Short mmCIF file of C-alpha atoms in Angstrom, two decimals:
data_model
loop_
_atom_site.label_atom_id
_atom_site.label_comp_id
_atom_site.label_asym_id
_atom_site.label_seq_id
_atom_site.Cartn_x
_atom_site.Cartn_y
_atom_site.Cartn_z
CA MET A 13 -10.36 37.72 -6.92
CA LYS A 14 -12.86 35.10 -5.82
CA LYS A 15 -15.58 36.29 -3.79
CA ARG A 16 -15.01 34.08 -0.84
CA HIS A 17 -11.70 35.95 -0.48
CA ILE A 18 -13.23 39.24 -0.93
CA ALA A 19 -15.46 38.54 2.13
CA LEU A 20 -12.26 37.22 4.21
CA ALA A 21 -10.51 40.65 3.67
CA ALA A 22 -13.81 42.38 4.36
CA LEU A 23 -14.17 40.41 7.67
CA ALA A 24 -10.40 40.97 8.29
CA LEU A 25 -10.63 44.85 7.99
CA ILE A 26 -13.57 44.98 10.44
CA GLY A 27 -11.74 42.90 13.12
CA ILE A 28 -8.37 44.39 13.32
CA GLY A 29 -8.82 48.03 12.58
CA ALA A 30 -7.51 50.53 10.21
CA GLY A 31 -4.13 50.63 11.28
CA THR A 32 -3.39 47.19 9.73
CA ALA A 33 -5.71 47.10 7.00
CA ALA A 34 -3.27 47.57 4.46
CA TYR A 35 -1.84 44.13 5.22
CA VAL A 36 -4.98 42.66 4.69
CA ALA A 37 -6.89 44.37 2.07
CA SER A 38 -4.59 43.03 -0.72
CA PRO A 39 -3.99 39.49 0.47
CA THR A 40 -1.83 37.06 -1.59
CA ILE A 41 -4.14 34.43 -3.05
CA HIS A 42 -2.66 31.15 -4.78
CA GLU A 43 -4.16 29.44 -7.34
CA GLY A 44 -4.12 26.18 -5.59
CA ALA A 45 -6.63 23.18 -5.69
CA ASP A 46 -9.71 21.96 -3.86
CA GLY A 47 -9.28 19.14 -1.12
CA GLU A 48 -6.72 18.33 1.13
CA ALA A 49 -4.75 15.22 -0.86
CA PRO A 50 -1.27 15.95 -1.69
CA GLU A 51 -0.40 16.63 -5.35
CA LEU A 52 0.41 13.13 -6.34
CA GLY A 53 -2.44 12.08 -4.12
CA ARG A 54 -5.31 13.11 -6.77
CA TYR A 55 -6.75 10.62 -9.33
CA GLY A 56 -4.78 10.24 -12.43
CA GLU A 57 -5.73 11.30 -15.83
CA TYR A 58 -7.08 7.56 -16.65
CA SER A 59 -10.45 6.14 -16.47
CA VAL A 60 -10.25 2.44 -14.78
CA GLY A 61 -11.62 -0.61 -15.24
CA THR A 62 -11.72 -3.73 -13.02
CA GLN A 63 -12.03 -7.33 -13.58
CA GLU A 64 -11.77 -10.51 -11.36
CA LEU A 65 -9.82 -13.29 -12.06
CA LEU A 66 -9.41 -17.31 -10.74
CA ILE A 67 -5.60 -18.04 -11.07
CA GLY A 68 -4.47 -21.09 -9.68
CA VAL A 69 -1.48 -22.06 -7.13
CA PRO A 70 -0.06 -25.28 -8.33
CA ASP A 71 3.10 -24.64 -5.41
CA ARG A 72 0.59 -23.72 -2.48
CA VAL A 73 1.23 -26.00 0.48
CA ASN A 74 -1.78 -27.36 2.93
CA PHE A 75 -1.40 -28.81 6.20
CA SER A 76 -3.93 -29.69 9.02
CA LYS A 77 -3.59 -29.18 12.52
CA ALA A 78 -2.25 -32.97 13.29
CA GLY A 79 0.30 -32.27 10.02
CA MET A 80 1.65 -29.21 12.16
CA ILE A 81 2.80 -31.95 14.52
CA THR A 82 3.73 -34.80 12.36
CA GLY A 83 5.22 -32.75 9.88
CA GLN A 84 2.72 -34.21 7.20
CA LEU A 85 1.27 -32.30 3.84
CA SER A 86 -2.28 -32.56 3.02
CA GLU A 87 -3.14 -33.44 -0.28
CA ASP A 88 -5.50 -31.01 -2.29
CA GLU A 89 -8.29 -32.91 -4.41
CA GLU A 90 -8.22 -29.83 -6.67
CA MET A 91 -5.87 -26.88 -7.61
CA PRO A 92 -5.92 -24.61 -5.13
CA MET A 93 -7.48 -21.23 -6.43
CA LEU A 94 -7.36 -17.63 -5.30
CA GLN A 95 -9.13 -14.85 -6.44
CA VAL A 96 -7.64 -11.66 -7.94
CA ARG A 97 -9.20 -8.51 -8.60
CA VAL A 98 -7.17 -6.58 -11.95
CA TYR A 99 -7.48 -2.77 -12.26
CA TYR A 100 -6.27 -1.21 -15.43
CA PRO A 101 -6.69 1.97 -17.48
CA ALA A 102 -9.90 1.80 -19.17
CA GLU A 103 -11.60 3.35 -22.06
CA ALA A 104 -13.54 6.45 -20.97
CA ARG A 105 -16.79 5.73 -22.98
CA SER A 106 -17.40 2.72 -20.58
CA VAL A 107 -21.10 3.10 -19.62
CA ALA A 108 -20.71 0.46 -16.58
CA PRO A 109 -21.74 2.71 -13.37
CA PRO A 110 -18.64 2.49 -10.85
CA ILE A 111 -18.31 -0.67 -8.46
CA THR A 112 -19.44 -0.89 -5.10
CA TYR A 113 -16.94 -3.16 -3.28
CA THR A 114 -18.60 -5.39 -0.54
CA HIS A 115 -17.02 -7.58 2.15
CA THR A 116 -17.80 -9.56 4.98
CA ILE A 117 -15.89 -9.36 8.10
CA ARG A 118 -16.29 -12.77 10.02
CA ALA A 119 -14.62 -13.48 13.22
CA VAL A 120 -14.81 -15.52 16.74
CA ALA A 121 -17.68 -14.26 18.85
CA LEU A 122 -18.80 -11.62 16.14
CA ASP A 123 -21.64 -11.35 14.18
CA PRO A 124 -20.83 -11.11 10.72
CA ILE A 125 -20.05 -7.57 9.51
CA THR A 126 -20.69 -6.20 6.14
CA LEU A 127 -18.68 -3.30 4.55
CA ASP A 128 -19.47 -1.66 1.36
CA PHE A 129 -16.95 0.93 -0.22
CA GLU A 130 -17.87 2.88 -3.25
CA GLY A 131 -15.62 2.41 -5.62
CA ARG A 132 -14.21 4.64 -8.64
CA ALA A 133 -13.79 1.53 -11.10
CA HIS A 134 -15.77 0.35 -13.83
CA PRO A 135 -16.72 -3.72 -14.04
CA ASP A 136 -15.44 -5.39 -17.18
CA ALA A 137 -14.46 -1.89 -18.82
CA PRO A 138 -12.64 -2.28 -22.04
CA ALA A 139 -8.74 -1.56 -21.52
CA MET A 140 -7.20 1.15 -23.64
CA SER A 141 -4.59 -0.23 -25.87
CA ALA A 142 -1.06 0.30 -25.54
CA GLU A 143 -0.76 2.88 -28.30
CA GLN A 144 -3.23 5.22 -26.72
CA LEU A 145 -0.80 4.97 -23.34
CA GLY A 146 1.90 5.69 -25.15
CA GLY A 147 3.35 2.24 -24.67
CA LYS A 148 3.13 -0.86 -22.56
CA VAL A 149 2.80 -0.05 -18.52
CA PRO A 150 4.28 -1.89 -15.52
CA LEU A 151 2.41 -4.35 -13.40
CA VAL A 152 2.13 -3.85 -9.57
CA ILE A 153 1.21 -7.06 -7.15
CA MET A 154 -0.87 -6.22 -3.94
CA SER A 155 -0.91 -8.37 -1.24
CA HIS A 156 -2.93 -8.10 1.79
CA GLY A 157 -2.16 -8.48 5.80
CA PHE A 158 -3.26 -11.69 7.60
CA ASN A 159 -7.49 -12.23 7.19
CA GLY A 160 -7.64 -9.49 5.00
CA TRP A 161 -9.13 -9.51 1.36
CA SER A 162 -7.96 -7.80 -2.20
CA THR A 163 -10.20 -5.09 -1.80
CA GLN A 164 -9.58 -3.75 1.44
CA PHE A 165 -7.01 -1.59 -0.30
CA SER A 166 -9.13 -0.57 -3.66
CA ALA A 167 -8.79 2.90 -3.06
CA LEU A 168 -5.10 2.76 -3.47
CA ALA A 169 -5.36 0.12 -6.36
CA GLU A 170 -7.51 2.64 -8.35
CA HIS A 171 -5.40 5.51 -7.97
CA ILE A 172 -2.43 3.54 -9.17
CA ALA A 173 -4.46 2.24 -12.32
CA SER A 174 -5.36 5.72 -12.94
CA ARG A 175 -1.70 7.01 -13.33
CA GLY A 176 -1.06 4.31 -15.66
CA TYR A 177 -0.65 0.85 -14.36
CA VAL A 178 -2.25 -2.42 -14.12
CA VAL A 179 -2.62 -3.65 -10.92
CA ALA A 180 -3.46 -7.29 -9.59
CA SER A 181 -4.68 -7.48 -5.96
CA ILE A 182 -4.54 -11.03 -4.41
CA ASP A 183 -7.34 -12.30 -2.11
CA HIS A 184 -4.80 -15.20 -0.17
CA ALA A 185 -8.20 -16.75 1.10
CA ASP A 186 -6.60 -16.87 4.72
CA MET A 187 -8.52 -19.69 6.90
CA GLN A 188 -11.21 -17.79 9.25
CA ILE A 189 -10.49 -17.83 12.91
CA GLU A 190 -13.10 -19.67 15.21
CA GLY A 191 -10.67 -20.10 18.14
CA VAL A 192 -7.03 -20.07 19.52
CA SER A 193 -6.18 -23.30 17.60
CA ASP A 194 -7.27 -22.14 14.24
CA PHE A 195 -5.38 -18.74 14.55
CA VAL A 196 -1.98 -21.08 14.93
CA HIS A 197 -3.14 -22.88 12.15
CA SER A 198 -4.13 -20.26 9.61
CA PHE A 199 -1.10 -18.20 11.01
CA SER A 200 1.09 -21.00 10.03
CA LYS A 201 -0.49 -21.63 6.38
CA VAL A 202 0.27 -17.97 5.90
CA LEU A 203 3.97 -18.01 6.93
CA ALA A 204 4.41 -21.06 4.14
CA ASN A 205 2.46 -19.71 1.64
CA ARG A 206 2.42 -15.85 1.18
CA THR A 207 5.45 -15.37 -1.02
CA ILE A 208 4.33 -18.65 -3.17
CA ASP A 209 0.86 -16.98 -3.51
CA GLN A 210 2.50 -13.73 -4.79
CA ARG A 211 4.98 -15.75 -7.31
CA ALA A 212 1.92 -17.65 -8.64
CA VAL A 213 0.04 -14.65 -9.48
CA LEU A 214 2.73 -12.66 -11.03
CA LYS A 215 3.89 -15.87 -13.15
CA GLU A 216 -0.05 -16.00 -14.40
CA MET A 217 -0.02 -12.41 -15.07
CA ARG A 218 3.33 -12.55 -17.20
CA GLY A 219 2.39 -15.67 -18.82
CA ASN A 220 -0.93 -14.46 -20.55
CA ILE A 221 0.89 -11.30 -22.02
CA GLY A 222 0.25 -11.05 -25.58
CA GLN A 223 -2.47 -13.64 -25.78
CA ASP A 224 -4.89 -10.72 -25.06
CA ALA A 225 -7.11 -13.23 -22.94
CA SER A 226 -8.79 -9.93 -21.50
CA GLY A 227 -7.50 -7.04 -23.17
CA PHE A 228 -5.42 -5.63 -20.30
CA TYR A 229 -2.57 -8.52 -20.37
CA ASN A 230 -1.33 -6.60 -23.52
CA LEU A 231 -1.05 -3.36 -21.55
CA ILE A 232 1.78 -5.05 -19.30
CA ASP A 233 5.36 -4.24 -19.64
CA PRO A 234 6.67 -7.70 -17.83
CA GLU A 235 10.23 -6.19 -17.28
CA GLN A 236 8.89 -3.48 -15.30
CA VAL A 237 7.19 -5.13 -11.82
CA GLY A 238 6.40 -3.77 -8.65
CA ILE A 239 5.08 -5.44 -5.70
CA ILE A 240 2.99 -3.84 -2.58
CA GLY A 241 2.77 -5.92 0.56
CA TYR A 242 1.05 -4.91 3.96
CA SER A 243 1.86 -6.60 7.12
CA MET A 244 2.02 -10.40 6.14
CA GLY A 245 1.68 -9.15 2.55
CA GLY A 246 4.80 -6.97 3.70
CA TYR A 247 6.30 -10.27 4.56
CA GLY A 248 5.70 -11.95 1.60
CA ALA A 249 6.94 -9.16 -0.73
CA LEU A 250 10.29 -8.89 0.91
CA ALA A 251 11.02 -12.83 0.50
CA THR A 252 9.42 -12.42 -3.24
CA ALA A 253 11.76 -9.66 -3.80
CA GLY A 254 15.04 -11.93 -2.76
CA ALA A 255 15.16 -12.04 0.81
CA ASP A 256 15.10 -15.49 1.91
CA TYR A 257 13.97 -16.31 5.44
CA ASP A 258 15.85 -17.83 8.28
CA TYR A 259 14.18 -21.20 8.52
CA ALA A 260 15.94 -22.11 12.03
CA SER A 261 13.58 -19.17 13.85
CA SER A 262 11.36 -20.30 16.32
CA THR A 263 8.28 -18.67 14.62
CA PHE A 264 8.68 -21.49 11.96
CA ASP A 265 8.05 -24.02 14.48
CA THR A 266 4.56 -24.84 13.59
CA VAL A 267 4.92 -25.29 10.22
CA PRO A 268 5.93 -28.57 8.86
CA ASP A 269 9.54 -29.16 7.40
CA ALA A 270 7.75 -30.24 3.69
CA ALA A 271 5.91 -26.99 3.85
CA LEU A 272 9.42 -24.81 4.10
CA ASP A 273 11.18 -26.96 1.84
CA MET A 274 8.61 -26.16 -0.83
CA THR A 275 8.73 -22.10 0.68
CA ARG A 276 12.45 -22.37 0.13
CA SER A 277 12.43 -23.92 -2.97
CA ILE A 278 10.43 -20.77 -4.43
CA VAL A 279 12.41 -18.36 -2.83
CA SER A 280 15.73 -19.30 -4.18
CA LYS A 281 14.16 -18.38 -7.76
CA ASP A 282 14.55 -14.72 -8.78
CA ALA A 283 10.93 -13.23 -9.36
CA GLY A 284 12.18 -10.24 -11.34
CA ILE A 285 10.49 -7.80 -8.84
CA ASP A 286 12.02 -4.07 -9.61
CA ALA A 287 10.27 -2.05 -6.89
CA VAL A 288 9.31 -3.19 -3.47
CA ILE A 289 6.74 -1.00 -1.20
CA ALA A 290 6.26 -2.55 2.35
CA PHE A 291 3.34 -1.30 4.63
CA ALA A 292 4.20 -2.18 8.40
CA PRO A 293 5.84 -5.39 6.83
CA TRP A 294 5.65 -8.14 9.85
CA GLY A 295 8.68 -10.49 10.67
CA GLY A 296 11.54 -8.36 11.59
CA GLN A 297 10.71 -7.90 15.65
CA PRO A 298 12.81 -9.78 18.07
CA ASP A 299 10.23 -12.16 19.19
CA ASN A 300 9.26 -13.38 15.78
CA ARG A 301 12.51 -12.28 13.59
CA VAL A 302 12.41 -14.22 10.30
CA TRP A 303 15.21 -12.51 8.63
CA SER A 304 18.79 -12.58 9.17
CA ALA A 305 20.37 -8.86 8.11
CA GLN A 306 22.49 -10.83 5.60
CA THR A 307 19.07 -12.26 3.88
CA LEU A 308 17.60 -8.79 3.87
CA ALA A 309 20.80 -7.30 2.35
CA ALA A 310 20.25 -9.59 -0.78
CA VAL A 311 17.22 -7.59 -1.73
CA THR A 312 18.27 -4.98 -4.75
CA ALA A 313 14.89 -3.54 -5.79
CA PRO A 314 14.35 -0.09 -4.15
CA VAL A 315 12.19 -0.37 -1.47
CA LEU A 316 9.95 1.94 0.29
CA VAL A 317 9.10 1.32 3.70
CA ILE A 318 5.95 2.64 5.53
CA GLY A 319 5.02 2.46 9.10
CA GLY A 320 3.37 4.19 12.20
CA SER A 321 6.11 4.99 14.77
CA LYS A 322 3.62 3.12 17.82
CA ASP A 323 3.10 -0.06 15.80
CA ASP A 324 2.98 -2.81 18.21
CA VAL A 325 1.89 -5.65 15.99
CA SER A 326 5.00 -5.30 13.74
CA ASN A 327 6.84 -3.29 16.23
CA TYR A 328 8.10 -0.14 14.60
CA ASP A 329 11.21 0.44 16.64
CA GLU A 330 12.68 -3.26 16.61
CA GLY A 331 11.00 -4.71 13.68
CA ILE A 332 10.09 -2.04 10.85
CA SER A 333 13.05 0.05 11.73
CA TRP A 334 15.34 -2.95 11.76
CA ILE A 335 13.99 -4.02 8.39
CA PHE A 336 14.54 -0.87 6.83
CA GLU A 337 18.28 -0.60 8.24
CA SER A 338 19.19 -4.23 7.22
CA LEU A 339 17.95 -3.69 3.51
CA THR A 340 21.87 -2.20 2.68
CA GLY A 341 21.93 -4.15 -0.94
CA THR A 342 19.40 -1.63 -2.07
CA GLN A 343 18.58 2.36 -1.75
CA ARG A 344 15.27 2.68 0.37
CA HIS A 345 12.95 5.45 2.18
CA MET A 346 11.14 4.94 5.11
CA LEU A 347 7.74 7.04 6.10
CA THR A 348 6.61 7.37 9.69
CA PHE A 349 3.51 8.33 10.33
CA ARG A 350 4.21 9.54 13.73
CA GLU A 351 1.74 8.14 16.81
CA ALA A 352 0.06 5.99 14.19
CA ARG A 353 -0.04 2.39 15.10
CA HIS A 354 -0.55 -1.15 12.56
CA ASN A 355 -3.44 0.21 10.36
CA ILE A 356 -1.58 2.79 8.15
CA VAL A 357 -3.22 1.56 4.94
CA GLY A 358 -6.67 0.52 3.58
CA ASN A 359 -10.02 2.03 2.36
CA ALA A 360 -11.92 4.77 5.08
CA PHE A 361 -14.99 2.40 5.67
CA ASP A 362 -18.03 3.40 6.99
CA VAL A 363 -18.12 1.31 9.88
CA PRO A 364 -21.34 0.66 11.45
CA GLU A 365 -22.29 2.47 14.62
CA ASP A 366 -23.31 -0.45 16.75
CA ALA A 367 -20.54 -2.75 15.35
CA PRO A 368 -18.22 -4.34 17.98
CA PHE A 369 -14.77 -2.01 18.68
CA ARG A 370 -12.64 -5.10 17.24
CA VAL A 371 -13.72 -3.86 13.94
CA ALA A 372 -12.67 -0.33 14.20
CA GLU A 373 -9.64 -1.90 15.83
CA PHE A 374 -8.65 -3.94 12.93
CA LEU A 375 -9.51 -1.12 10.07
CA ALA A 376 -8.80 1.96 11.64
CA GLU A 377 -6.28 4.25 13.52
CA PRO A 378 -6.67 6.05 17.11
CA VAL A 379 -4.80 9.25 15.99
CA TRP A 380 -5.19 9.14 12.23
CA ARG A 381 -8.15 10.16 10.02
CA GLN A 382 -7.98 7.38 7.27
CA ASP A 383 -8.76 9.69 4.57
CA ARG A 384 -5.66 11.72 4.99
CA ILE A 385 -3.55 8.72 5.35
CA ASN A 386 -4.91 7.26 1.93
CA GLY A 387 -3.96 10.71 0.26
CA ILE A 388 -0.70 10.70 1.46
CA ASN A 389 -0.24 7.10 0.62
CA GLN A 390 -1.14 7.62 -2.71
CA HIS A 391 1.21 10.55 -3.20
CA PHE A 392 4.64 8.76 -1.74
CA VAL A 393 3.40 5.59 -3.83
CA ALA A 394 2.88 7.16 -7.24
CA ALA A 395 6.22 9.16 -6.25
CA PHE A 396 7.87 5.64 -5.77
CA LEU A 397 6.27 3.98 -8.85
CA ASP A 398 6.92 6.54 -10.94
CA LEU A 399 10.63 6.93 -10.39
CA HIS A 400 11.56 3.31 -10.24
CA LEU A 401 9.13 1.67 -12.68
CA LYS A 402 8.50 4.16 -15.30
CA GLY A 403 12.22 6.30 -15.28
CA ASP A 404 10.61 9.35 -14.22
CA GLU A 405 13.65 11.18 -12.26
CA ASP A 406 11.49 14.25 -11.52
CA LYS A 407 9.74 12.17 -9.20
CA ALA A 408 13.02 11.95 -6.83
CA GLY A 409 12.21 15.16 -5.65
CA TYR A 410 8.93 14.00 -3.89
CA LEU A 411 10.97 11.01 -1.80
CA ASN A 412 14.05 13.22 -1.14
CA VAL A 413 12.79 15.64 1.17
CA PRO A 414 14.49 18.38 2.48
CA VAL A 415 14.08 17.90 6.19
CA PRO A 416 13.56 14.34 7.51
CA ASN A 417 10.88 15.83 10.02
CA ALA A 418 7.94 17.11 8.04
CA ASN A 419 7.02 19.94 10.64
CA ASP A 420 10.52 21.27 9.88
CA SER A 421 9.23 22.14 6.37
CA GLY A 422 10.07 25.87 5.66
CA TRP A 423 7.82 28.11 3.46
CA GLU A 424 7.32 31.48 4.81
CA THR A 425 3.72 33.19 5.13
CA SER A 426 3.31 36.65 4.78
CA PHE A 427 0.65 38.32 7.07
CA GLY A 428 -2.46 38.27 5.72
CA GLU A 429 -1.59 35.65 3.21
CA GLN A 430 -4.72 33.32 1.71
CA LEU A 431 -2.89 30.03 1.32
CA ASN A 432 -5.94 28.38 -0.60
CA GLY A 433 -4.08 25.03 -1.24
CA LYS A 434 -0.92 25.73 -3.39
CA PHE A 435 1.45 22.78 -3.76
CA ALA A 436 5.10 23.19 -2.98
CA GLY A 437 7.09 22.63 -6.15
CA ALA A 438 10.76 23.10 -6.88
CA ASP A 439 10.29 26.55 -6.04
CA GLU A 440 9.74 25.75 -2.24
CA PRO A 441 12.98 23.86 -1.72
CA GLU A 442 12.47 23.83 1.87
CA HIS A 443 8.92 22.46 1.80
CA TRP A 444 8.27 18.88 1.36
CA ARG A 445 7.27 18.68 -2.48
CA GLY A 446 3.54 18.15 -3.42
CA PHE A 447 2.37 19.32 0.24
CA GLN A 448 0.19 22.34 0.93
CA LYS A 449 1.77 25.06 3.05
CA ARG A 450 1.09 23.98 6.56
CA TRP A 451 0.33 20.85 5.76
CA ALA A 452 3.05 18.92 5.86
CA ALA A 453 3.00 17.48 9.26
CA GLY A 454 2.89 14.52 11.43
CA LEU A 455 5.29 12.74 8.80
CA THR A 456 8.99 11.55 8.57
CA MET A 457 10.66 10.60 5.83
CA GLU A 458 14.35 8.78 5.98
CA ARG A 459 16.74 7.67 2.94
CA LYS A 460 19.72 5.35 2.80
CA ALA A 461 21.27 4.55 -0.31
CA THR A 462 23.07 1.14 -1.21
CA GLY A 463 25.41 0.16 1.02
CA GLU A 464 24.55 2.46 3.71
#
């Protein structure tokens, strides 16, 4: 028995008297794990390397503010290029220290705010071989929201890579906003280009497989591809997975027809997506609905939707939930953080105390701790990807929870029992698997089969 548990038992004896001493003197001690992240939210077995690429997007459309009225596209003098940060299983012998990610937020009426985040990946570390990994591994594309950036979700990307995946996180380089007209202009470009960007990066990553351009390409199994998108990244991800847009929607009124023609042409091609994770996907809400139920039903890859029950950006009740209900062409799950708003994914940044409130409003949640959200996201993302990209059927038990409301999980606790972070396993069928006793709370998980 560990000393701290002996001390707890002794204090309990003093406090409650000899009449109940027998219950506390010999408490049940579970062998558990430190920390509060659920079981699959813990870092994986591999060290992680990271590199930054420049990838050309030949089909990317560009138009000026005037072009939004005239319908004319602008000609780019050079090929549009996007930065893409890649994460991959790396040799443990790497001597490079872990990376510190730095990003500067620039927004109208704000002084620049620089955010640093201590990563776990090693820059330019040599990739492991497919033989060391027991075979090639899946590729996961990550796509941020409007005015986000590629390393905004670096902790999630590193976590996925540590479990045996190659992750390519796109920096979409959304146009900076200086005023209202800039917002409309920038957002209109995002409407046209998100899926174009995602598909170009996927094509480039697949195209380099086998050429050993930088080591990690030889790890990738091109037949097992997942995509993760947040907000406008989720808007693009669903289209990349086959959900063509309703181009008659008034949401596209500010996008030139020629730009929409390019988007339509791109979306009509099968991108070969095998699993989709959409965090707070934008575009389902009635005021800005960009799909029909029929076009969403065209998605056949399994989907995990994650949202906050109070999301007033993507509209949880009429937008996010409608998307989930309409994806009838596939099996899907929806995880809900109750009382959360829109920022249900992203690093737990240390925002300066004197930073304007708008910075926290863009990055954090008013009710949930960001580190708690991240541990839960990592847990379910790992289960979903392992199930659908690696064929690990055991992971279905983490997604197919026994009760939709986590608060209703059942796991009997004896008087005086020391919990110590034991994870619920298959032997606790009434509790959400992988969560500690009493620690599955505030969450809802729904599941629907294909055709339902």
